[in-house]
Short mmCIF file of C-alpha atoms and ligand atoms in Angstrom, two decimals:
data_model
loop_
_atom_site.label_atom_id
_atom_site.label_comp_id
_atom_site.label_asym_id
_atom_site.label_seq_id
_atom_site.Cartn_x
_atom_site.Cartn_y
_atom_site.Cartn_z
CA MET E 1032 -41.42 58.48 82.51
CA ALA E 1033 -37.93 57.61 81.29
CA ILE E 1034 -37.75 55.97 77.85
CA GLN E 1035 -36.18 52.80 79.31
CA ASP E 1036 -39.16 52.47 81.68
CA SER E 1037 -41.62 52.92 78.82
CA LEU E 1038 -39.79 50.20 76.94
CA GLN E 1039 -40.04 47.87 79.94
CA GLN E 1040 -43.74 48.65 80.31
CA ILE E 1041 -44.74 47.71 76.77
CA ARG E 1042 -42.31 44.77 76.39
CA THR E 1043 -44.85 41.95 77.02
CA GLN E 1044 -47.56 43.40 74.74
CA TRP E 1045 -44.96 44.17 72.03
CA MET E 1046 -43.65 40.62 72.18
CA GLU E 1047 -47.10 39.06 71.97
CA ARG E 1048 -48.44 41.30 69.22
CA ILE E 1049 -45.43 40.92 66.98
CA SER E 1050 -44.97 37.19 67.41
CA ARG E 1051 -48.70 36.63 66.75
CA GLU E 1052 -48.67 38.71 63.57
CA LEU E 1053 -45.34 37.84 62.10
CA ALA E 1054 -44.39 34.28 63.08
CA ARG E 1055 -45.89 31.64 60.84
CA GLY E 1056 -46.86 28.47 62.71
CA GLU E 1057 -46.07 27.25 66.22
CA GLY E 1058 -42.66 25.78 65.30
CA VAL E 1059 -41.46 29.03 63.81
CA ARG E 1060 -42.83 31.06 66.73
CA VAL E 1061 -40.45 29.54 69.34
CA GLY E 1062 -37.32 30.55 67.44
CA PHE E 1063 -38.87 33.82 66.42
CA VAL E 1064 -39.71 34.84 70.01
CA GLU E 1065 -36.11 34.20 71.01
CA GLN E 1066 -34.96 36.48 68.21
CA LEU E 1067 -37.47 39.14 69.25
CA GLU E 1068 -36.25 39.01 72.87
CA ARG E 1069 -32.68 39.49 71.68
CA PHE E 1070 -33.70 42.38 69.39
CA TYR E 1071 -35.69 44.10 72.11
CA ASP E 1072 -32.72 43.88 74.53
CA LEU E 1073 -30.51 45.44 71.91
CA ILE E 1074 -33.02 48.24 71.26
CA GLU E 1075 -32.88 49.01 74.97
CA GLN E 1076 -29.07 49.05 74.89
CA THR E 1077 -29.12 51.35 71.88
CA VAL E 1078 -31.54 53.73 73.58
CA ILE E 1079 -29.35 53.84 76.72
CA THR E 1080 -26.01 54.26 74.93
CA GLY E 1081 -27.22 56.09 71.81
CA ASP E 1082 -25.00 53.76 69.77
CA THR E 1083 -26.65 51.72 66.97
CA ALA E 1084 -23.57 49.48 66.73
CA TRP E 1085 -25.27 47.28 69.38
CA LEU E 1086 -27.70 46.13 66.72
CA ASP E 1087 -25.12 45.21 64.11
CA PRO E 1088 -24.61 41.51 65.05
CA ILE E 1089 -28.33 40.65 64.98
CA LEU E 1090 -28.91 42.68 61.83
CA TYR E 1091 -25.98 40.87 60.21
CA ASP E 1092 -27.53 37.50 61.14
CA TRP E 1093 -30.96 38.50 59.85
CA GLY E 1094 -29.63 40.01 56.63
CA HIS E 1095 -27.64 36.88 55.84
CA SER E 1096 -30.20 34.34 57.01
CA PRO E 1097 -32.20 33.72 53.80
CA THR E 1098 -31.73 30.13 52.72
CA GLU E 1099 -31.52 28.84 49.14
CA THR E 1100 -35.21 27.81 49.28
CA ASN E 1101 -36.31 31.17 50.68
CA LEU E 1102 -34.48 32.96 47.88
CA GLU E 1103 -35.79 30.70 45.15
CA GLU E 1104 -39.38 31.01 46.38
CA GLY E 1105 -38.91 34.73 47.03
CA ASP E 1106 -40.89 34.46 50.34
CA TYR E 1107 -38.31 35.72 52.79
CA ASP E 1108 -38.11 39.41 53.40
CA VAL E 1109 -36.50 40.59 56.64
CA SER E 1110 -36.97 44.21 55.60
CA PHE E 1111 -40.73 43.59 55.49
CA VAL E 1112 -40.60 42.14 59.04
CA ILE E 1113 -38.71 45.20 60.36
CA ASN E 1114 -41.12 47.56 58.64
CA ARG E 1115 -44.06 45.77 60.19
CA MET E 1116 -42.34 45.77 63.61
CA ALA E 1117 -42.00 49.56 63.41
CA SER E 1118 -45.75 50.00 62.68
CA LEU E 1119 -46.74 47.58 65.44
CA THR E 1120 -44.45 49.39 67.91
CA ILE E 1121 -46.31 52.62 67.17
CA GLU E 1122 -49.67 50.89 67.78
CA VAL E 1123 -48.51 49.21 71.03
CA ALA E 1124 -47.02 52.47 72.36
CA ARG E 1125 -50.21 54.40 71.60
CA GLU E 1126 -52.39 51.80 73.29
CA ASN E 1127 -50.28 51.34 76.45
CA LEU E 1128 -48.60 54.66 77.18
CA SER E 1129 -49.66 58.24 77.77
CA GLU E 1130 -49.45 60.43 74.69
CA LYS E 1131 -46.32 62.19 75.96
CA ASP E 1132 -44.48 58.95 76.87
CA ALA E 1133 -45.53 57.34 73.62
CA LEU E 1134 -44.19 60.31 71.62
CA GLU E 1135 -40.89 60.32 73.52
CA LEU E 1136 -40.48 56.58 73.07
CA LEU E 1137 -41.25 56.73 69.36
CA ALA E 1138 -38.85 59.64 68.84
CA ALA E 1139 -36.13 57.38 70.27
CA VAL E 1140 -37.01 54.07 68.61
CA VAL E 1141 -38.16 55.09 65.12
CA PRO E 1142 -34.57 56.14 64.11
CA ILE E 1143 -33.43 52.75 65.43
CA PHE E 1144 -35.90 50.96 63.11
CA THR E 1145 -34.88 53.18 60.19
CA HIS E 1146 -31.23 52.34 60.79
CA SER E 1147 -32.05 48.62 61.12
CA LEU E 1148 -34.02 48.70 57.91
CA SER E 1149 -31.24 50.31 55.89
CA VAL E 1150 -28.62 47.87 57.23
CA VAL E 1151 -30.79 44.80 56.63
CA VAL E 1152 -31.72 45.92 53.09
CA ARG E 1153 -28.02 46.24 52.28
CA TYR E 1154 -27.23 42.79 53.69
CA GLU E 1155 -30.21 41.23 51.97
CA MET E 1156 -29.13 42.75 48.68
CA GLU E 1157 -25.63 41.35 49.10
CA THR E 1158 -27.04 37.89 49.86
CA ARG E 1159 -29.31 38.04 46.83
CA VAL E 1160 -26.51 39.17 44.51
CA ALA E 1161 -24.29 36.34 45.82
CA HIS E 1162 -27.16 33.89 45.30
CA ILE E 1163 -27.82 35.10 41.74
CA SER E 1164 -24.16 34.95 40.76
CA SER E 1165 -23.85 31.45 42.18
CA GLU E 1166 -26.94 30.45 40.16
CA LEU E 1167 -25.35 31.99 37.07
CA ASN E 1168 -22.15 30.05 37.69
CA LYS E 1169 -24.13 26.84 38.01
CA THR E 1170 -25.96 27.56 34.74
CA GLN E 1171 -22.68 28.36 33.04
CA GLU E 1172 -21.21 25.06 34.25
CA LYS E 1173 -24.29 23.19 33.00
CA LEU E 1174 -24.00 24.86 29.60
CA GLN E 1175 -20.33 23.97 29.36
CA GLU E 1176 -21.11 20.39 30.28
CA LEU E 1177 -23.86 20.29 27.66
CA ASP E 1178 -21.54 21.66 25.01
CA HIS E 1179 -18.92 19.11 26.00
CA ASN E 1180 -21.47 16.28 25.81
CA LYS E 1181 -22.55 17.47 22.39
CA SER E 1182 -19.05 17.44 21.03
CA SER E 1183 -18.32 14.04 22.64
CA PHE E 1184 -21.46 12.72 20.95
CA ILE E 1185 -20.30 14.05 17.58
CA SER E 1186 -16.90 12.48 18.06
CA VAL E 1187 -18.33 9.08 19.04
CA ALA E 1188 -20.97 9.13 16.28
CA ALA E 1189 -18.39 10.07 13.67
CA HIS E 1190 -15.98 7.34 14.72
CA GLU E 1191 -18.79 4.76 14.81
CA LEU E 1192 -19.91 5.76 11.31
CA LYS E 1193 -16.41 5.63 9.96
CA THR E 1194 -15.92 1.87 10.46
CA PRO E 1195 -18.89 0.61 8.39
CA LEU E 1196 -18.20 3.32 5.84
CA THR E 1197 -14.63 2.10 5.35
CA LEU E 1198 -15.98 -1.41 4.73
CA ILE E 1199 -18.53 -0.24 2.16
CA GLU E 1200 -15.89 1.94 0.53
CA GLY E 1201 -13.45 -0.97 0.19
CA TYR E 1202 -16.01 -3.37 -1.26
CA THR E 1203 -17.41 -0.86 -3.77
CA THR E 1204 -13.92 0.01 -5.00
CA MET E 1205 -13.27 -3.70 -5.51
CA MET E 1206 -16.58 -4.07 -7.35
CA VAL E 1207 -15.82 -1.07 -9.60
CA ASP E 1208 -12.48 -2.64 -10.50
CA MET E 1209 -14.07 -6.01 -11.23
CA MET E 1210 -16.87 -4.49 -13.32
CA GLU E 1211 -14.38 -2.43 -15.31
CA GLN E 1212 -12.51 -5.58 -16.21
CA ALA E 1213 -15.74 -7.33 -17.18
CA ASP E 1214 -16.89 -4.16 -19.01
CA GLN E 1215 -20.30 -4.12 -17.35
CA SER E 1216 -20.81 -0.43 -18.18
CA PRO E 1217 -24.35 0.26 -16.82
CA ILE E 1218 -23.56 -1.33 -13.46
CA ASN E 1219 -20.20 0.37 -13.52
CA SER E 1220 -21.70 3.84 -13.75
CA LEU E 1221 -24.18 3.02 -10.98
CA LEU E 1222 -21.32 1.94 -8.78
CA LYS E 1223 -19.45 5.14 -9.51
CA GLY E 1224 -22.50 7.01 -8.26
CA VAL E 1225 -22.39 4.97 -5.05
CA ASN E 1226 -18.70 5.79 -4.75
CA THR E 1227 -19.33 9.54 -5.06
CA GLY E 1228 -21.92 9.27 -2.29
CA ILE E 1229 -19.44 7.45 -0.10
CA LEU E 1230 -16.77 10.10 -0.70
CA ARG E 1231 -19.21 12.84 0.33
CA LEU E 1232 -20.16 10.87 3.44
CA ARG E 1233 -16.50 10.47 4.31
CA GLN E 1234 -15.96 14.24 4.00
CA ILE E 1235 -18.86 14.91 6.35
CA ILE E 1236 -17.59 12.40 8.90
CA ASP E 1237 -14.07 13.82 8.65
CA ASP E 1238 -15.51 17.30 9.24
CA MET E 1239 -17.38 16.03 12.32
CA ILE E 1240 -14.16 14.58 13.69
CA ASP E 1241 -12.26 17.81 12.94
CA VAL E 1242 -14.88 19.88 14.75
CA SER E 1243 -14.65 17.71 17.84
CA LEU E 1244 -10.83 17.87 17.73
CA ILE E 1245 -10.96 21.67 17.53
CA ASP E 1246 -13.61 21.84 20.26
CA ASN E 1247 -11.50 19.79 22.62
CA HIS E 1248 -8.29 21.64 21.74
CA LEU E 1249 -6.84 18.45 20.33
CA LEU E 1250 -6.01 19.66 16.83
CA THR E 1251 -2.32 18.94 16.32
CA LEU E 1252 -0.46 20.87 13.67
CA ASN E 1253 2.42 19.50 11.69
CA PHE E 1254 4.60 22.56 11.06
CA GLN E 1255 6.41 22.39 7.74
CA PRO E 1256 7.58 25.02 5.25
CA VAL E 1257 4.62 26.41 3.31
CA TRP E 1258 4.42 28.71 0.31
CA ILE E 1259 1.00 30.32 -0.07
CA SER E 1260 1.43 30.49 -3.87
CA HIS E 1261 1.90 26.73 -3.91
CA LEU E 1262 -1.32 26.16 -1.96
CA LEU E 1263 -3.19 28.54 -4.27
CA ASN E 1264 -1.94 26.67 -7.36
CA LEU E 1265 -3.22 23.40 -5.91
CA LEU E 1266 -6.50 25.07 -5.08
CA SER E 1267 -6.90 26.44 -8.59
CA ASN E 1268 -6.38 22.94 -10.01
CA GLU E 1269 -8.84 21.34 -7.62
CA LEU E 1270 -11.55 23.92 -8.18
CA LYS E 1271 -11.11 24.17 -11.96
CA LYS E 1272 -13.87 21.69 -12.72
CA ALA E 1273 -16.39 23.21 -10.29
CA VAL E 1274 -15.64 26.75 -11.51
CA SER E 1275 -16.09 25.87 -15.18
CA GLY E 1276 -19.18 23.79 -14.34
CA ARG E 1277 -20.74 26.93 -12.86
CA LYS E 1278 -19.39 29.19 -15.68
CA GLN E 1279 -17.56 31.24 -13.08
CA THR E 1280 -14.11 32.89 -13.23
CA LEU E 1281 -11.47 32.22 -10.60
CA VAL E 1282 -8.77 34.90 -10.48
CA ILE E 1283 -5.71 34.18 -8.35
CA ASN E 1284 -3.34 37.13 -8.05
CA GLN E 1285 0.32 36.94 -7.11
CA PHE E 1286 1.04 39.19 -4.17
CA ASP E 1287 3.84 40.26 -1.87
CA GLY E 1288 4.54 37.39 0.50
CA SER E 1289 2.83 34.68 -1.52
CA ASP E 1290 6.25 33.24 -2.42
CA MET E 1291 7.72 33.60 1.04
CA MET E 1292 8.63 30.42 2.93
CA ILE E 1293 6.73 30.33 6.20
CA TYR E 1294 5.99 27.53 8.65
CA GLY E 1295 2.55 26.06 9.00
CA ASP E 1296 0.57 22.85 8.56
CA SER E 1297 0.22 22.86 4.78
CA GLU E 1298 -2.52 20.20 4.68
CA ARG E 1299 -4.63 22.01 7.26
CA LEU E 1300 -4.05 25.40 5.62
CA TYR E 1301 -5.04 23.99 2.27
CA GLN E 1302 -8.20 22.58 3.87
CA ALA E 1303 -8.99 26.04 5.30
CA LEU E 1304 -8.47 27.87 2.00
CA ASN E 1305 -10.41 25.19 0.16
CA ASN E 1306 -13.39 25.57 2.51
CA VAL E 1307 -13.59 29.32 2.00
CA ALA E 1308 -13.05 29.13 -1.77
CA ALA E 1309 -15.59 26.29 -2.18
CA ASN E 1310 -18.12 28.41 -0.28
CA ALA E 1311 -17.37 31.37 -2.57
CA ILE E 1312 -18.26 29.15 -5.55
CA LYS E 1313 -21.30 27.73 -3.78
CA TYR E 1314 -22.81 31.07 -2.79
CA THR E 1315 -22.13 32.87 -6.11
CA PRO E 1316 -24.57 32.43 -9.01
CA ASP E 1317 -23.40 31.04 -12.36
CA GLY E 1318 -21.18 33.45 -14.26
CA GLY E 1319 -19.80 35.18 -11.14
CA THR E 1320 -16.18 35.84 -10.24
CA ILE E 1321 -14.06 34.67 -7.30
CA THR E 1322 -10.86 36.61 -6.70
CA ILE E 1323 -8.05 35.57 -4.39
CA ASN E 1324 -5.62 38.30 -3.42
CA GLY E 1325 -3.34 39.17 -0.54
CA ARG E 1326 -0.73 41.44 0.93
CA MET E 1327 2.10 41.53 3.45
CA LEU E 1328 1.48 43.15 6.82
CA PRO E 1329 3.96 43.39 9.70
CA GLY E 1330 4.20 39.82 11.03
CA PHE E 1331 1.26 38.56 8.94
CA ILE E 1332 0.16 37.65 5.44
CA GLU E 1333 -3.39 38.65 4.68
CA ILE E 1334 -5.24 36.53 2.14
CA THR E 1335 -8.60 37.75 0.82
CA ILE E 1336 -11.16 35.66 -1.01
CA THR E 1337 -13.79 37.85 -2.65
CA ASP E 1338 -16.87 36.71 -4.52
CA THR E 1339 -19.69 38.36 -6.42
CA GLY E 1340 -22.28 36.20 -4.71
CA ILE E 1341 -25.39 36.57 -2.59
CA GLY E 1342 -23.54 38.14 0.36
CA ILE E 1343 -24.15 37.59 4.06
CA SER E 1344 -26.44 39.58 6.36
CA LEU E 1345 -24.86 41.35 9.32
CA GLU E 1346 -26.73 39.15 11.79
CA HIS E 1347 -25.61 36.00 9.98
CA GLN E 1348 -21.98 37.15 9.85
CA ALA E 1349 -21.84 36.75 13.63
CA THR E 1350 -22.89 33.07 13.58
CA ILE E 1351 -21.31 31.51 10.48
CA PHE E 1352 -18.05 30.77 12.29
CA GLU E 1353 -19.92 28.94 15.07
CA LYS E 1354 -20.45 25.21 14.64
CA PHE E 1355 -23.83 24.24 13.18
CA GLY E 1356 -24.49 27.92 12.37
CA GLN E 1357 -26.74 26.61 9.57
CA LEU E 1358 -28.63 23.92 11.49
CA GLY E 1359 -31.94 25.77 11.32
CA ARG E 1360 -31.96 25.82 7.49
CA THR E 1361 -33.04 22.25 6.80
CA ASP E 1362 -34.32 23.40 3.40
CA LEU E 1363 -30.73 23.92 2.28
CA HIS E 1364 -29.15 20.68 3.41
CA SER E 1365 -27.45 17.84 1.58
CA SER E 1366 -26.93 19.44 -1.79
CA GLY E 1367 -23.73 19.14 -3.83
CA LYS E 1368 -20.47 20.55 -2.54
CA THR E 1369 -20.34 23.43 -5.03
CA LYS E 1370 -23.98 23.55 -6.16
CA PHE E 1371 -25.49 27.05 -5.92
CA LYS E 1372 -26.55 27.68 -2.29
CA GLY E 1373 -26.18 23.97 -1.48
CA GLY E 1374 -25.82 24.33 2.30
CA GLY E 1375 -23.94 21.62 4.18
CA PRO E 1376 -23.82 20.75 7.87
CA GLY E 1377 -22.34 24.17 8.65
CA LEU E 1378 -18.99 22.82 9.77
CA GLY E 1379 -16.69 24.27 7.07
CA LEU E 1380 -16.18 27.74 8.52
CA PRO E 1381 -15.89 26.66 12.18
CA ILE E 1382 -13.18 24.20 11.10
CA THR E 1383 -11.49 26.89 9.02
CA ARG E 1384 -11.51 29.26 11.96
CA GLY E 1385 -10.18 26.50 14.26
CA ILE E 1386 -7.29 25.79 11.87
CA ILE E 1387 -6.39 29.46 11.37
CA GLU E 1388 -6.62 30.23 15.09
CA ALA E 1389 -4.52 27.18 15.98
CA HIS E 1390 -1.81 28.76 13.79
CA GLY E 1391 -2.17 32.05 15.70
CA GLY E 1392 -4.09 33.76 12.91
CA THR E 1393 -7.61 35.06 12.53
CA ILE E 1394 -10.44 35.03 10.01
CA TRP E 1395 -13.37 37.37 9.45
CA VAL E 1396 -15.85 38.29 6.78
CA GLU E 1397 -16.98 41.55 5.24
CA SER E 1398 -20.20 41.82 3.31
CA GLU E 1399 -22.66 44.61 2.68
CA GLY E 1400 -25.47 42.18 3.31
CA TYR E 1401 -27.51 39.39 1.81
CA ASP E 1402 -29.16 40.20 -1.51
CA GLU E 1403 -29.82 37.60 -4.18
CA VAL E 1404 -30.69 40.30 -6.74
CA LYS E 1405 -28.06 42.97 -6.20
CA LEU E 1406 -25.41 40.32 -5.37
CA LYS E 1407 -23.40 42.37 -2.93
CA GLY E 1408 -20.77 39.63 -2.54
CA SER E 1409 -18.54 38.76 0.40
CA THR E 1410 -14.85 39.05 1.22
CA PHE E 1411 -13.27 36.61 3.62
CA HIS E 1412 -10.03 37.85 5.20
CA ILE E 1413 -7.49 35.40 6.57
CA LEU E 1414 -4.66 36.84 8.63
CA PHE E 1415 -1.87 34.30 8.83
CA PRO E 1416 1.28 34.80 10.94
CA THR E 1417 4.54 34.72 8.98
CA ARG E 1418 6.16 32.24 11.32
CA THR E 1419 9.80 31.76 10.34
CA GLU E 1420 10.53 28.91 12.71
CA ALA E 1421 8.94 25.50 13.08
CA THR E 1422 7.99 24.10 16.49
CA ASP E 1423 10.71 21.50 16.03
CA PRO E 1424 14.12 23.30 15.86
CA LEU E 1425 15.56 20.48 13.71
CA ILE E 1426 13.02 21.19 10.98
CA THR E 1427 13.87 24.90 11.10
CA LYS E 1428 17.57 24.09 10.88
CA PHE E 1429 17.11 21.75 7.96
CA PHE E 1430 14.83 23.98 5.94
CA GLY E 1431 16.74 27.11 6.96
CA ARG E 1432 19.83 25.64 5.33
CA PHE E 1433 17.76 24.64 2.32
CA GLU E 1434 16.44 28.20 1.88
CA GLN E 1435 19.94 29.62 2.23
CA THR E 1436 21.36 27.26 -0.42
CA LYS E 1437 18.44 28.13 -2.70
CA LYS E 1438 19.19 31.85 -2.29
CA GLU E 1439 22.92 31.27 -2.88
CA ILE E 1440 22.19 29.38 -6.11
CA GLU E 1441 19.83 32.16 -7.22
CA THR E 1442 22.45 34.88 -6.51
CA ASP E 1443 25.09 32.79 -8.18
CA THR E 1444 23.05 32.47 -11.37
CA SER E 1445 22.15 36.15 -11.45
CA ASP E 1446 25.83 37.04 -10.85
CA LYS E 1447 26.77 34.99 -13.87
CA GLU E 1448 24.06 36.68 -15.90
CA ASN E 1449 25.26 40.16 -14.75
CA PRO E 1450 29.01 39.80 -14.08
CA PRO E 1451 30.38 42.45 -11.70
CA THR E 1452 32.28 45.31 -13.33
CA ASN E 1453 35.70 46.50 -12.19
CA ASN E 1454 34.25 49.85 -11.34
CA PRO E 1455 34.31 49.99 -7.48
CA SER E 1456 31.54 52.56 -7.41
CA ALA E 1457 29.21 50.23 -9.32
P1 ADP Y 903 -22.04 25.08 4.92
O1 ADP Y 903 -21.69 23.65 5.03
O2 ADP Y 903 -23.45 25.40 5.27
O3 ADP Y 903 -21.57 25.74 3.66
P2 ADP Y 903 -20.02 26.68 6.22
O4 ADP Y 903 -19.56 26.65 7.62
O5 ADP Y 903 -19.01 26.44 5.16
O6 ADP Y 903 -21.22 25.66 6.15
O7 ADP Y 903 -20.72 28.08 5.97
C1 ADP Y 903 -21.68 28.55 6.88
C2 ADP Y 903 -22.68 29.46 6.22
O8 ADP Y 903 -22.06 30.69 5.88
C3 ADP Y 903 -23.22 28.95 4.89
O9 ADP Y 903 -24.31 28.08 5.08
C4 ADP Y 903 -23.66 30.24 4.21
O10 ADP Y 903 -24.94 30.64 4.65
C5 ADP Y 903 -22.65 31.26 4.73
N1 ADP Y 903 -21.58 31.50 3.77
C6 ADP Y 903 -20.32 31.01 3.80
N2 ADP Y 903 -19.57 31.50 2.79
C7 ADP Y 903 -20.37 32.32 2.09
C8 ADP Y 903 -20.18 33.16 0.93
N3 ADP Y 903 -19.02 33.21 0.30
N4 ADP Y 903 -21.25 33.89 0.51
C9 ADP Y 903 -22.42 33.84 1.16
N5 ADP Y 903 -22.68 33.07 2.26
C10 ADP Y 903 -21.66 32.33 2.71
#
């Protein structure tokens, strides 16, 4: 018997057997039978023409049919259905055809099932990959939204806290003044304590606001001429008390470029250097040394702040520049600003990085690891671009002229000190 005739002969049994085994529920069966009819017709066409391209449209539909729910529940598997169809076809052929006809039929249709299976598996895989990447995108969007909410919360909380704090600050300052005049010394010293607490609270709130500004790309820089040596002198004065209180030594070296006029936001840069240097004091035991050095590189000034402190583990080095990198360590919180290991809210380095990056620079740390006995120390590197123009051309023009006049005066004075000789070769 011809293969097409064999196919016709087993069609009804094939249809019944497969729809009974594979369709779940009456409702599903109606649609499923229609699909089976279409598939069977196409198998016949393929057998007649020897061209598997006939099957492509239905295989495309099946391979791309899994819905979101099917994929999430993992219960839809067209490749399983095709596999099962192939086995049932063998059974139906054996039961309804002579051995010879059954063998001939199977020799023709088994390659068709194999082809169908490979095509459907490929389509299914594509659908699954698309589904997974869309899920990943959704998760990514949720995470971004969460991060945004977090930073909005910080911003709102910080601004809300700032108002009552300003009130308390104003009234305590007035009380301190009044007590000083009335010479109420015990109350006066208590009030000073309250004032110190308020100052610390203000710093924390300011840090929270800075972090949310940086997070939302709202940090505005006020570009002015800056001399690194000038910032380092200010820093040395500010940290003097803390350094001597901890019996430490602060060494600030002059270096190439430290006297060069560059453009940057001096207040913000000072804040960044102060954060790193205050940390160096904080994480170095009494008697240690903090050294600030630097060098000129093409287009950049590199400033290094090295301490002989407890160092930072490799794993920790990756997180300290992220906001709240220290949140887990509640045991360390709320100690003094320069007290040994007195951890804060973990905002200092993220702010520092935000400030440096907003200037087009970069910051990183080097440390051989954390060891409170061997004190391996840490070196923070700050790479700062030697910008020679401000964002506002008027400022550049003004200060450019100022620099030029300064240079002219300097040359003038040195000329007077070393008058030129008449010797043209000199
Ligand atoms: P914190 O307010 O906790 O000091 P920072 O952002 O300034 O927050 O620093 C983050 C963490 O990085 C610190 O808690 C500390 O563990 C680590 N760290 C920073 N500077 C140093 C340093 N010089 N030596 C050792 N650890 C440091």
